[in-house]
mmCIF file of C-alpha atoms in Angstrom:
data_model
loop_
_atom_site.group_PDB
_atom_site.id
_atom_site.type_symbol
_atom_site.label_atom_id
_atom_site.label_comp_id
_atom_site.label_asym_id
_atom_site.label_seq_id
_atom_site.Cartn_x
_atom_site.Cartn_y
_atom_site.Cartn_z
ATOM 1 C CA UNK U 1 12.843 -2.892 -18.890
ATOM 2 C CA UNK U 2 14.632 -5.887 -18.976
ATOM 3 C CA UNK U 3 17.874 -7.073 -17.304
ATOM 4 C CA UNK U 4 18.683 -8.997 -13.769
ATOM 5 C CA UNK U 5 17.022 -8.740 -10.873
ATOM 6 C CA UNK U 6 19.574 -6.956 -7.784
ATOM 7 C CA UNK U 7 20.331 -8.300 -5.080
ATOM 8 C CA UNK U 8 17.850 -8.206 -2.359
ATOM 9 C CA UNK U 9 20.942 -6.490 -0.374
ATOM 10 C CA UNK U 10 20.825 -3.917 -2.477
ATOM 11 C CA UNK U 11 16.821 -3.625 -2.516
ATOM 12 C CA UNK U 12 16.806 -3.592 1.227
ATOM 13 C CA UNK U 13 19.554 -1.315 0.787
ATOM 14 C CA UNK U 14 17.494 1.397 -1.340
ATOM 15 C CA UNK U 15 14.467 0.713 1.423
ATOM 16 C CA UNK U 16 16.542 1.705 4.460
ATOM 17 C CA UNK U 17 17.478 5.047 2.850
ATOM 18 C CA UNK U 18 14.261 6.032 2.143
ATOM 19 C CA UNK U 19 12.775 5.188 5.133
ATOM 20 C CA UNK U 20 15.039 6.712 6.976
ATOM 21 C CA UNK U 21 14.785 9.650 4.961
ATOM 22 C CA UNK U 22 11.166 9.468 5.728
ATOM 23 C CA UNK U 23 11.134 8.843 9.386
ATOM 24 C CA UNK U 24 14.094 10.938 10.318
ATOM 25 C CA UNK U 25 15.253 7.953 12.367
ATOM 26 C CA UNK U 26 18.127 5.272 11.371
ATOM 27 C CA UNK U 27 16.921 1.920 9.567
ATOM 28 C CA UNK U 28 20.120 -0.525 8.104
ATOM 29 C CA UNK U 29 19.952 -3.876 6.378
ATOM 30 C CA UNK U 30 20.499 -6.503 9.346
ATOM 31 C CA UNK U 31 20.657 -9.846 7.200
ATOM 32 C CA UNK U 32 17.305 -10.751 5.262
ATOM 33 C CA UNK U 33 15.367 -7.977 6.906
ATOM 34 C CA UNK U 34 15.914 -3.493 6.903
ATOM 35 C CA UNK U 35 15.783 -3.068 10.508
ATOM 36 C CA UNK U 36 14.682 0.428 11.907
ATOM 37 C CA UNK U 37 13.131 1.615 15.185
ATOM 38 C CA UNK U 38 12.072 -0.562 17.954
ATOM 39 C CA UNK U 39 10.662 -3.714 16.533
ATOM 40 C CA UNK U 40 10.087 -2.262 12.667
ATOM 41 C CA UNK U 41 11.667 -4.161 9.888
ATOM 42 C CA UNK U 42 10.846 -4.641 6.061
ATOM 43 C CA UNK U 43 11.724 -8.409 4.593
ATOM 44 C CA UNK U 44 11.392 -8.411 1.290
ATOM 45 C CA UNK U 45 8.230 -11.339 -0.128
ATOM 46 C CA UNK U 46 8.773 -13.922 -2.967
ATOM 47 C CA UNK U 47 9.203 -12.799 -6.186
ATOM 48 C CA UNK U 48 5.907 -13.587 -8.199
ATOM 49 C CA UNK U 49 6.725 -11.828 -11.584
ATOM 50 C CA UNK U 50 10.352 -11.852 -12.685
ATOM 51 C CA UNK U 51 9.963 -8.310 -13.409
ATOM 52 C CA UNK U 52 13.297 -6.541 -12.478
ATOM 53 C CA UNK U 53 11.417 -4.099 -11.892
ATOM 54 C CA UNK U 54 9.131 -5.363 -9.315
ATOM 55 C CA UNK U 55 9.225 -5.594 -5.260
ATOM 56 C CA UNK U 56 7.243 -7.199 -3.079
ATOM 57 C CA UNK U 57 7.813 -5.553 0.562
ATOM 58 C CA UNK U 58 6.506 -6.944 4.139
ATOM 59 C CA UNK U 59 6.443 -4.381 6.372
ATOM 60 C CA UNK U 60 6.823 -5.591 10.105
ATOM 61 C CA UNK U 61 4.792 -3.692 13.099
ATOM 62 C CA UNK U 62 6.626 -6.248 15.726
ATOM 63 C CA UNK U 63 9.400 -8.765 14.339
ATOM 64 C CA UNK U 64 8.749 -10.841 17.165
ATOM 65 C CA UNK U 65 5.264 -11.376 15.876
ATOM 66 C CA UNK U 66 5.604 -10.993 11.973
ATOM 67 C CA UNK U 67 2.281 -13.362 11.856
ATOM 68 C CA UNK U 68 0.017 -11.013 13.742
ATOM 69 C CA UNK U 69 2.279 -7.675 11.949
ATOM 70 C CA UNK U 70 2.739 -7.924 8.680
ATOM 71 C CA UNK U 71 1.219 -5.617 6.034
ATOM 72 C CA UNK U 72 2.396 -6.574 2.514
ATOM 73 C CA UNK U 73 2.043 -4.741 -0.657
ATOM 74 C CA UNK U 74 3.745 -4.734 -3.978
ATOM 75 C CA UNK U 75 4.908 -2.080 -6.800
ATOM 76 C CA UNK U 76 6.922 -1.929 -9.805
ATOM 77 C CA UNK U 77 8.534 0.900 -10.807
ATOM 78 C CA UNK U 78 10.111 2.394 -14.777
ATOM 79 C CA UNK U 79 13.278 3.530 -15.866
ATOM 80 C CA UNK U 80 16.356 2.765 -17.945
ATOM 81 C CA UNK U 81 18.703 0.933 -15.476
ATOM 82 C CA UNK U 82 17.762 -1.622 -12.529
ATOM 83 C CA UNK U 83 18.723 0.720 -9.897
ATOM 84 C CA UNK U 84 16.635 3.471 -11.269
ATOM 85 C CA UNK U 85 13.466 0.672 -11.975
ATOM 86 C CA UNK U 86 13.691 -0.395 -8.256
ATOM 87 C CA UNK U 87 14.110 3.109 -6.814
ATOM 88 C CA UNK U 88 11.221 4.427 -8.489
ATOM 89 C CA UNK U 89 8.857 0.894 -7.263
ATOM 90 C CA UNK U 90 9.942 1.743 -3.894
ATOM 91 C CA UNK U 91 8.777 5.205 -4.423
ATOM 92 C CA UNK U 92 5.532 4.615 -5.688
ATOM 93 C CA UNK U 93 5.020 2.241 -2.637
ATOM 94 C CA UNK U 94 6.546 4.739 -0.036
ATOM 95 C CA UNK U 95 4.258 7.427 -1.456
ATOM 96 C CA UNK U 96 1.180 5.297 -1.250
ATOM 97 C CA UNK U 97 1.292 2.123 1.035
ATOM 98 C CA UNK U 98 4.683 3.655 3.081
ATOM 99 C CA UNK U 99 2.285 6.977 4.097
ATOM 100 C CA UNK U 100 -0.096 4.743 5.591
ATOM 101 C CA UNK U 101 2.050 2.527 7.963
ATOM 102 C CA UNK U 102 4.306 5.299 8.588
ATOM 103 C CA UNK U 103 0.934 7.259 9.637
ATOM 104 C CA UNK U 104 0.534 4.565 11.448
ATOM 105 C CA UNK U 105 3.117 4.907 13.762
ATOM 106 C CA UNK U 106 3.094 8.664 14.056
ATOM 107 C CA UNK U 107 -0.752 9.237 14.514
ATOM 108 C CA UNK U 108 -0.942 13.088 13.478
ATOM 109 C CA UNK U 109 -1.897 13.305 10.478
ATOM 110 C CA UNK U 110 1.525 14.203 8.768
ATOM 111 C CA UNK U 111 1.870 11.211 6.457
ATOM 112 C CA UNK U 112 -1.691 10.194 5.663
ATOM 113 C CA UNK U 113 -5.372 11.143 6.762
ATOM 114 C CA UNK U 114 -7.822 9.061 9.175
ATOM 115 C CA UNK U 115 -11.225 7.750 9.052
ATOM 116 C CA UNK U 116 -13.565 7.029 11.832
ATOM 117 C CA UNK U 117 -15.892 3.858 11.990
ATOM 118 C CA UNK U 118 -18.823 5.842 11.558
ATOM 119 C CA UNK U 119 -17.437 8.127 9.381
ATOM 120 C CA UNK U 120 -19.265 8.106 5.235
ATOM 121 C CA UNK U 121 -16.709 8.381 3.575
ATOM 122 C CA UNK U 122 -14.414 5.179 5.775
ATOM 123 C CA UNK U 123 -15.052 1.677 5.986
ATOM 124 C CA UNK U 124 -17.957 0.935 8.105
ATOM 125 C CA UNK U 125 -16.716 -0.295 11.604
ATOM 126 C CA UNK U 126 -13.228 0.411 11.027
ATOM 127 C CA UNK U 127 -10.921 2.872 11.859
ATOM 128 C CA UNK U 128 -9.197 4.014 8.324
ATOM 129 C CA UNK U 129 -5.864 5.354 7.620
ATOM 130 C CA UNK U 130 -6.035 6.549 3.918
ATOM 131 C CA UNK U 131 -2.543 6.201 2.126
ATOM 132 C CA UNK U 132 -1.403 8.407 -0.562
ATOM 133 C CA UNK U 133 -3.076 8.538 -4.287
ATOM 134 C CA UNK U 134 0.113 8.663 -6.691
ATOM 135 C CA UNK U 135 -0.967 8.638 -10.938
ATOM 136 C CA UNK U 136 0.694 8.629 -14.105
ATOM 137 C CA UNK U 137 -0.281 8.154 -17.446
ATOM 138 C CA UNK U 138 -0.089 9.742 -20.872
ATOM 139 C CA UNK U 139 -2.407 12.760 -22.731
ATOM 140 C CA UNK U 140 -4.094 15.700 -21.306
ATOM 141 C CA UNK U 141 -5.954 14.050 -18.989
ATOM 142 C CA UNK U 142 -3.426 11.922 -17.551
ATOM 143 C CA UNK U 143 -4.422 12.938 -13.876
ATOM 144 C CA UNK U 144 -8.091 12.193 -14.486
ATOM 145 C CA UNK U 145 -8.526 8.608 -12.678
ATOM 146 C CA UNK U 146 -5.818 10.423 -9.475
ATOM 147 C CA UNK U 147 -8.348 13.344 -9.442
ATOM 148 C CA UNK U 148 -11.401 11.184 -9.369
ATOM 149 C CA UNK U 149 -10.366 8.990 -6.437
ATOM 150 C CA UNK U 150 -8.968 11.858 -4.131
ATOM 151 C CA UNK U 151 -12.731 13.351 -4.601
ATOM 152 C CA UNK U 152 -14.546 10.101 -4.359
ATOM 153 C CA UNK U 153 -13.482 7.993 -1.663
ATOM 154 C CA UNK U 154 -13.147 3.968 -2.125
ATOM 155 C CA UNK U 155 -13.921 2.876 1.455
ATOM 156 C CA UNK U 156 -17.627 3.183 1.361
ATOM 157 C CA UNK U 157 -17.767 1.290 -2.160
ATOM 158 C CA UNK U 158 -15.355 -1.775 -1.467
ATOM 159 C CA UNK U 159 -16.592 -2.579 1.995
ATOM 160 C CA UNK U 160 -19.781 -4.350 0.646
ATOM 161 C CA UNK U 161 -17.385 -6.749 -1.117
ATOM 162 C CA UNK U 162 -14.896 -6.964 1.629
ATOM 163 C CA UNK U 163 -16.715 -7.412 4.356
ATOM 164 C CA UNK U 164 -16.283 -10.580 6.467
ATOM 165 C CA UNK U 165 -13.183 -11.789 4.262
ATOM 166 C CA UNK U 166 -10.618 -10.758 6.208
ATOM 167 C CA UNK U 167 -8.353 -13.411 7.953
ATOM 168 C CA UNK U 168 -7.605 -11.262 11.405
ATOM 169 C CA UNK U 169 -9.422 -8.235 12.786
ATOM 170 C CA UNK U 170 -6.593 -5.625 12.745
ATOM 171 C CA UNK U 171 -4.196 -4.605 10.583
ATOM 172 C CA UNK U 172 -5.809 -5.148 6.658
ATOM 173 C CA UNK U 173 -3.698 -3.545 3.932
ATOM 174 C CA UNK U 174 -6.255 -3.014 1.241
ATOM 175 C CA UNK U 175 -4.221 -1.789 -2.657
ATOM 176 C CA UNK U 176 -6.196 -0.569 -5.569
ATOM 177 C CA UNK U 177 -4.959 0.228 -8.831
ATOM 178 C CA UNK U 178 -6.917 1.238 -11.628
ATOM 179 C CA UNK U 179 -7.337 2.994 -14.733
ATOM 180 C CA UNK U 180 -7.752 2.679 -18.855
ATOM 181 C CA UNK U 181 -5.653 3.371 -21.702
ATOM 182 C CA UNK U 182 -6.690 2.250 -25.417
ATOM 183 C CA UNK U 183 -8.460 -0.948 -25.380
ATOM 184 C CA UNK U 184 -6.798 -1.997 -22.102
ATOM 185 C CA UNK U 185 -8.725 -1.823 -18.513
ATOM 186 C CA UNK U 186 -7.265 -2.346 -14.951
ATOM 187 C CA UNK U 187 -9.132 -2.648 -11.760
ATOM 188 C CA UNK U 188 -7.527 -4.606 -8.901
ATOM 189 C CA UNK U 189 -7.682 -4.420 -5.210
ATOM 190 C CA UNK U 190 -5.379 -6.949 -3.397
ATOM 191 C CA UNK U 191 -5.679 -7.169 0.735
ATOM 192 C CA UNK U 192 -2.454 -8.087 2.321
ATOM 193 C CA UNK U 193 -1.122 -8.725 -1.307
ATOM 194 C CA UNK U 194 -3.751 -10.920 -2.075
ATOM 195 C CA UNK U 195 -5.843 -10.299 -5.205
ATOM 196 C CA UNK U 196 -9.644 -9.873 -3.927
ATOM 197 C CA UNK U 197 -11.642 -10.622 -7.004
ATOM 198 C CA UNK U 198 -15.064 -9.428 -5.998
ATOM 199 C CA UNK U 199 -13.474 -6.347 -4.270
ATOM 200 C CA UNK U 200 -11.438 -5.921 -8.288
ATOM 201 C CA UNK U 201 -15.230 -6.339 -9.546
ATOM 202 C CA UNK U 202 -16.719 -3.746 -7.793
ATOM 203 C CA UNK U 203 -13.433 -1.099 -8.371
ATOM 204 C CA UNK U 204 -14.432 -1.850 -12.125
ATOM 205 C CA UNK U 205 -17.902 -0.700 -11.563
ATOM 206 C CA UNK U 206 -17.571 2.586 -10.584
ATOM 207 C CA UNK U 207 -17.556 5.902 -12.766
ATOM 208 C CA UNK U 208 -14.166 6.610 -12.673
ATOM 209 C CA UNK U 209 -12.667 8.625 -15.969
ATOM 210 C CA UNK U 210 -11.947 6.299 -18.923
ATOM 211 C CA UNK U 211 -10.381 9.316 -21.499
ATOM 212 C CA UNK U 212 -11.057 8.155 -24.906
ATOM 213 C CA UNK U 213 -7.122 9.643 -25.662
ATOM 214 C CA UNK U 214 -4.087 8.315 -23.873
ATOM 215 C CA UNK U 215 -4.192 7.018 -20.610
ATOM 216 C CA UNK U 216 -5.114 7.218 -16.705
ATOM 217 C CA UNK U 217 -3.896 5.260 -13.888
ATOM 218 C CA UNK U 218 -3.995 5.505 -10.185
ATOM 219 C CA UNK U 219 -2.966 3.428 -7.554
ATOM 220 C CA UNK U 220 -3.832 4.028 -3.549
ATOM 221 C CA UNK U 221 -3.969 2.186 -0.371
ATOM 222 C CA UNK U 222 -6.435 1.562 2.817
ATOM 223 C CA UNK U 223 -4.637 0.206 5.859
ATOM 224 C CA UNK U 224 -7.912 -0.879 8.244
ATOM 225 C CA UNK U 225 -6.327 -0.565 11.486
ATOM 226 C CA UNK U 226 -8.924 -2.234 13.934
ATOM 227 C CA UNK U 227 -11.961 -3.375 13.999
ATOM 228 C CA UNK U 228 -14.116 -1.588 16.363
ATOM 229 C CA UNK U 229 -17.075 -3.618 16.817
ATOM 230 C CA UNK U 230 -14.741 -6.291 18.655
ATOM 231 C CA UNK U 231 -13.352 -4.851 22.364
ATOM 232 C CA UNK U 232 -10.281 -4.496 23.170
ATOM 233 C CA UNK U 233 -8.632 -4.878 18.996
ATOM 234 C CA UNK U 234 -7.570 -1.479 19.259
ATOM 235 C CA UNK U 235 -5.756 -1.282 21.848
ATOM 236 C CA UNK U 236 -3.782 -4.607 21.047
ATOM 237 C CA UNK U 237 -2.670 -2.791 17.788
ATOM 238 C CA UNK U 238 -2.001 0.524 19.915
ATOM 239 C CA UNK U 239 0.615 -1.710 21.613
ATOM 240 C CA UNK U 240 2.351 -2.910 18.397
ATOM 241 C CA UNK U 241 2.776 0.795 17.374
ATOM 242 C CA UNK U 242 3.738 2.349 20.437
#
């Protein structure tokens, strides 16, 4: 779609109101940031596409420590005006990255599921809080690629290629969004918003459906909460949350 960006009021605007549709608790647009609860707030990052479409949101654990807080992610949403575009980005990120912060702070398994360290199907050493799996796409087998990874988790398959990149040892918001349609092929994971090229490599390895008609997408997100080989990580990031 094209047309002019809005406002980042506006955005943070559209934020607050689903958030605090989600959380059942008030969040309003305090300057640059969507303040909610305690010390939670959403500032919106630097646009890096021009897409009118597109949103790049920080959420913040702690705004008095937005270094040490920060999980960022990114979406861009469809439709036929700029308002609908956005709404439907901040969907798609509510529905995926939004279930696993907001699990985050509720810790019952209403939003999102958990992973133990030890646990196969997790990420080895780290407690894992697995985000919705939203999909889209075009034929009869549209769903195929949001089918495949709700039976096959990604966890065990990216650590190898994550492992010892992270910059801090709580708190690592790991995207991945994948999937095929005519000659075209997408596989990228991004941690903290970053593209992670040999984590992208090894999404694009794996069986996932390719349907020879239409296409298959899917898009999902890990947040690694703390790293439990190192004492006393998890219950600094207990703190932030409480």
């Amino acid at each position: 779609m094209d047309g002019d960006r809005l406002p980042d009021e506006v955005v943070l605007g559209m934020i607050a109101r689903r958030l605090t549709e989600a959380m059942n608790q008030p969040w309003q647009v305090t300057g640059d940031l969507a303040k909610g609860p305690g010390s939670l707030a959403v500032a919106l990052g630097e646009d890096h596409t021009g897409h009118p479409g597109h949103v790049d949101i920080d959420f913040v654990l702690n705004v008095d420590r937005p270094e040490d807080t920060t999980i960022s992610d990114c979406a861009t949403g469809y439709g036929t005006t700029p308002e609908e575009t956005v709404d439907r980005a901040i969907e798609i990120w509510l529905g995926t990255t939004g279930s696993a912060l907001l699990e985050l702070l509720a810790q019952d398994g209403s939003f999102a599921g958990h992973y133990a360290a030890d646990d196969p199907d997790g990420f080895p050493g780290w407690h894992t809080i697995h985000g919705g799996i939203t999909g889209w796409g075009i034929g009869d087998d549209f769903q195929a690629v949001q089918h495949w990874a709700a039976d096959n988790p990604l966890a065990p398959h990216l650590a190898p290629a994550l492992g010892g990149s992270f910059e801090r040892d709580h708190l690592i918001g790991v995207k991945a969004f994948f999937g095929s349609g005519g000659d075209s092929e997408t596989a990228e994971i991004r941690v903290n918003g970053v593209h992670h090229e040999a984590a992208s490599q090894a999404l694009a390895g794996l069986p996932w459906p390719r349907p020879a008609d239409g296409m298959s997408y899917a898009r999902t997100f890990l947040l690694l909460v703390h790293d439990e080989t190192r004492d006393g990580v998890g219950d600094e990031v207990r703190d932030e949350t409480a």
